[in-house]
Coordinates of N, CA and C in Angstrom, one line a residue:
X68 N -27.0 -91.6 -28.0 CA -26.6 -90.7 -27.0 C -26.9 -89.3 -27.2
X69 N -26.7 -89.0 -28.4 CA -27.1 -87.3 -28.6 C -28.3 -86.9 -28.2
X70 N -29.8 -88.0 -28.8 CA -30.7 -87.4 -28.2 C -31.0 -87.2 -27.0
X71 N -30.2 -88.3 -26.0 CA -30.7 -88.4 -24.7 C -30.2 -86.9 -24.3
X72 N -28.8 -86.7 -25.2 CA -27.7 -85.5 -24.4 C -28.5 -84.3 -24.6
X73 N -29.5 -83.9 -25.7 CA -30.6 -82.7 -26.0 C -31.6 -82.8 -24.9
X74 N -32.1 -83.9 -24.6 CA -33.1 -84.2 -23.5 C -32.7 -83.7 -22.3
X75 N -31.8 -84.3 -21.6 CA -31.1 -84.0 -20.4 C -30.9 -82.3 -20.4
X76 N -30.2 -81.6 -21.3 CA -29.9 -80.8 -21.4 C -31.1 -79.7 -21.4
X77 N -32.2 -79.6 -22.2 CA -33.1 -79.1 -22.0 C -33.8 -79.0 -20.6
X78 N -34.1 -80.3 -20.0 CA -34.6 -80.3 -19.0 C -34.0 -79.5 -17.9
X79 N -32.2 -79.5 -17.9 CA -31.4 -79.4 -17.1 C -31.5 -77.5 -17.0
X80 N -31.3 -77.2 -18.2 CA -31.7 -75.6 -18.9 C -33.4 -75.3 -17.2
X81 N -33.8 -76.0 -18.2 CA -35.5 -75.5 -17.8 C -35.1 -75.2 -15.9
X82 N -34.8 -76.6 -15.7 CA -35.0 -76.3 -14.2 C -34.2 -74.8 -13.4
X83 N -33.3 -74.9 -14.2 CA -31.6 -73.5 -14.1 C -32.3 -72.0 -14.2
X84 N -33.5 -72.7 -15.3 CA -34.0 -71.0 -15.7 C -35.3 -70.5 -14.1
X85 N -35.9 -71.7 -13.7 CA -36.7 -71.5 -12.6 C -36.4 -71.4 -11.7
X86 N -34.8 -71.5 -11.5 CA -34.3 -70.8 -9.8 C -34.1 -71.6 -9.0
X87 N -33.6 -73.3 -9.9 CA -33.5 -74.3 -8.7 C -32.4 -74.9 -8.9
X88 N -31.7 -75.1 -8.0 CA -29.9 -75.6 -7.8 C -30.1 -77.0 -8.8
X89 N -29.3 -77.3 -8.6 CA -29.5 -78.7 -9.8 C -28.1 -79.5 -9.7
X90 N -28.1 -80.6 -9.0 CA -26.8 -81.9 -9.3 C -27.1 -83.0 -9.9
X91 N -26.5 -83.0 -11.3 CA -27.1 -84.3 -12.1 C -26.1 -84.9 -12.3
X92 N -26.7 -86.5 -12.3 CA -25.0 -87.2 -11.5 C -25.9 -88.1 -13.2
X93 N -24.6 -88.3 -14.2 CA -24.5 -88.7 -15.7 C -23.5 -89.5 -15.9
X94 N -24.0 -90.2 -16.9 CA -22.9 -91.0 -17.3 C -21.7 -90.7 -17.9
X95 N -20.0 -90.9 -18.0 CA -19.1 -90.8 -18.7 C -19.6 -90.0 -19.8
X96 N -20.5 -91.2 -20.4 CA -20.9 -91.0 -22.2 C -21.0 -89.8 -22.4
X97 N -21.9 -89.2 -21.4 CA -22.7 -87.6 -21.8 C -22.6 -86.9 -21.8
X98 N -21.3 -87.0 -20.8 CA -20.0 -85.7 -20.3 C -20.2 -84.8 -21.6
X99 N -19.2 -85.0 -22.4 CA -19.0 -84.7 -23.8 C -20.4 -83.5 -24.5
X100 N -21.4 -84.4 -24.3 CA -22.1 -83.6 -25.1 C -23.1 -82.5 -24.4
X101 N -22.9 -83.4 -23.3 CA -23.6 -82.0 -22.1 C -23.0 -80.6 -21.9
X102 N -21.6 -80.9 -21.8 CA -20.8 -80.0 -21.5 C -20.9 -79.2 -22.9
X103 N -20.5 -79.1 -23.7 CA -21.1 -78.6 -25.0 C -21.9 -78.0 -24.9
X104 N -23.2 -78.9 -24.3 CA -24.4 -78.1 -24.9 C -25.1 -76.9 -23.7
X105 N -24.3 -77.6 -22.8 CA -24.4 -76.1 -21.3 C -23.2 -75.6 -21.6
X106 N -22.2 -75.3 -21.9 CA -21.4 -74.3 -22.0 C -21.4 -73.1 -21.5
X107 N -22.4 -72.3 -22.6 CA -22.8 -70.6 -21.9 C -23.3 -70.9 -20.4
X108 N -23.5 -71.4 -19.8 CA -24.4 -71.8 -18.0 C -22.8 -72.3 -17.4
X109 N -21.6 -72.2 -17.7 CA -20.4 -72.6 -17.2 C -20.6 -73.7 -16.4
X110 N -20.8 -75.0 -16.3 CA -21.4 -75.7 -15.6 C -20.0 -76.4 -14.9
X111 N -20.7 -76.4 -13.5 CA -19.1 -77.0 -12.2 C -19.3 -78.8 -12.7
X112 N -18.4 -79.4 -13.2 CA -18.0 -80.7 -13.6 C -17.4 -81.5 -12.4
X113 N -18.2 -82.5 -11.7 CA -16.8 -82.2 -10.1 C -17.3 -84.7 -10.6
X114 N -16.0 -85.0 -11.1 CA -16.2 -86.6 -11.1 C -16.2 -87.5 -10.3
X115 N -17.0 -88.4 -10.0 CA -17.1 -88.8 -9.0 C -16.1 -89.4 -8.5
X116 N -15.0 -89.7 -8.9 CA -13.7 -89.9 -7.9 C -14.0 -89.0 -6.7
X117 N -13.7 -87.5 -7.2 CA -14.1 -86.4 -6.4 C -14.8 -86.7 -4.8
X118 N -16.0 -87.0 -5.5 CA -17.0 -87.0 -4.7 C -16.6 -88.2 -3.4
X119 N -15.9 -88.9 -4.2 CA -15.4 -90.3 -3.7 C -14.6 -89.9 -2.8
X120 N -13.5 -89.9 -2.6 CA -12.7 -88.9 -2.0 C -13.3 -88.0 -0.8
X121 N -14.6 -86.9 -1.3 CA -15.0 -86.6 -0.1 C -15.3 -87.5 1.0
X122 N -15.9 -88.6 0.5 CA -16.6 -89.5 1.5 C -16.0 -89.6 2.3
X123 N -14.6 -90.9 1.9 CA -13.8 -91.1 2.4 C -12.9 -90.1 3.3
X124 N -12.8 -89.3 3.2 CA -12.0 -88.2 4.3 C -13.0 -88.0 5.3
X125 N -14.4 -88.1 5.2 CA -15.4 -87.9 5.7 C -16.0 -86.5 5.6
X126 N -15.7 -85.6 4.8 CA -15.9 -84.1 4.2 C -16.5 -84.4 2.8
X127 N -17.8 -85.0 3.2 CA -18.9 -85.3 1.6 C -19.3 -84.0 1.8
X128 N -19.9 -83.3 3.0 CA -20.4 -82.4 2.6 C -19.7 -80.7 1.9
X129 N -18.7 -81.2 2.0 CA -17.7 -80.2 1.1 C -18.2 -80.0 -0.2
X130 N -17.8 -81.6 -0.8 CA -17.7 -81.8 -1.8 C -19.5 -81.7 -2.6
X131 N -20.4 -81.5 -1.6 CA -21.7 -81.8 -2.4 C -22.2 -80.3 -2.4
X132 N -21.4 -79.5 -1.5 CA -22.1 -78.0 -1.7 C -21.2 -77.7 -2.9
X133 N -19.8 -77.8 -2.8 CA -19.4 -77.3 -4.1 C -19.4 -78.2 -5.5
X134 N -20.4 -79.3 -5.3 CA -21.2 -79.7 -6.8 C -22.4 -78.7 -6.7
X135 N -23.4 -78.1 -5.7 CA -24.2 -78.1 -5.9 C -24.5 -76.0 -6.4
X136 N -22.8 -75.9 -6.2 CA -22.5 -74.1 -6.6 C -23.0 -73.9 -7.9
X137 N -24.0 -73.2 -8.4 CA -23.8 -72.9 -9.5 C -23.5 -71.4 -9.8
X138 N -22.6 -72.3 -11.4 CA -21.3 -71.0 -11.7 C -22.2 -69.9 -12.6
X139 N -23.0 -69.8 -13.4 CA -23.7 -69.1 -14.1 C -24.4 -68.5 -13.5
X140 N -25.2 -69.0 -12.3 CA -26.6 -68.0 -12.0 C -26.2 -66.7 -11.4

């Protein structure tokens, strides 16, 4: 899991630094080490219950602009 979590992370970095919004929908597992490893980029964590929830009320698109806010840039 760590290396995937450096992988993802990098990539995740790269795209952040080029100016492009970014929603990466991850596993439980990687929470942990993603979050860690983006830290300084304050990254919005929103779990898919969440998202779930929007659906269901019928206000997804609430819930996917404010996954798609980013807190750092």
């Amino acid at each position: 899991i760590d290396r995937r979590d450096r992988h993802m992370a990098r990539r995740l970095v790269a795209l952040l630094r080029d100016g492009q919004r970014v929603a990466a929908v991850v596993g439980e597992g990687h929470l942990p080490g993603l979050e860690r490893r983006l830290a300084c980029l304050s990254p919005e964590v929103v779990p898919l219950q969440r998202l779930l929830h929007y659906a269901e009320t019928g206000n997804l698109l609430a819930g996917i602009s404010y996954l798609l806010t980013p807190q750092a840039l």
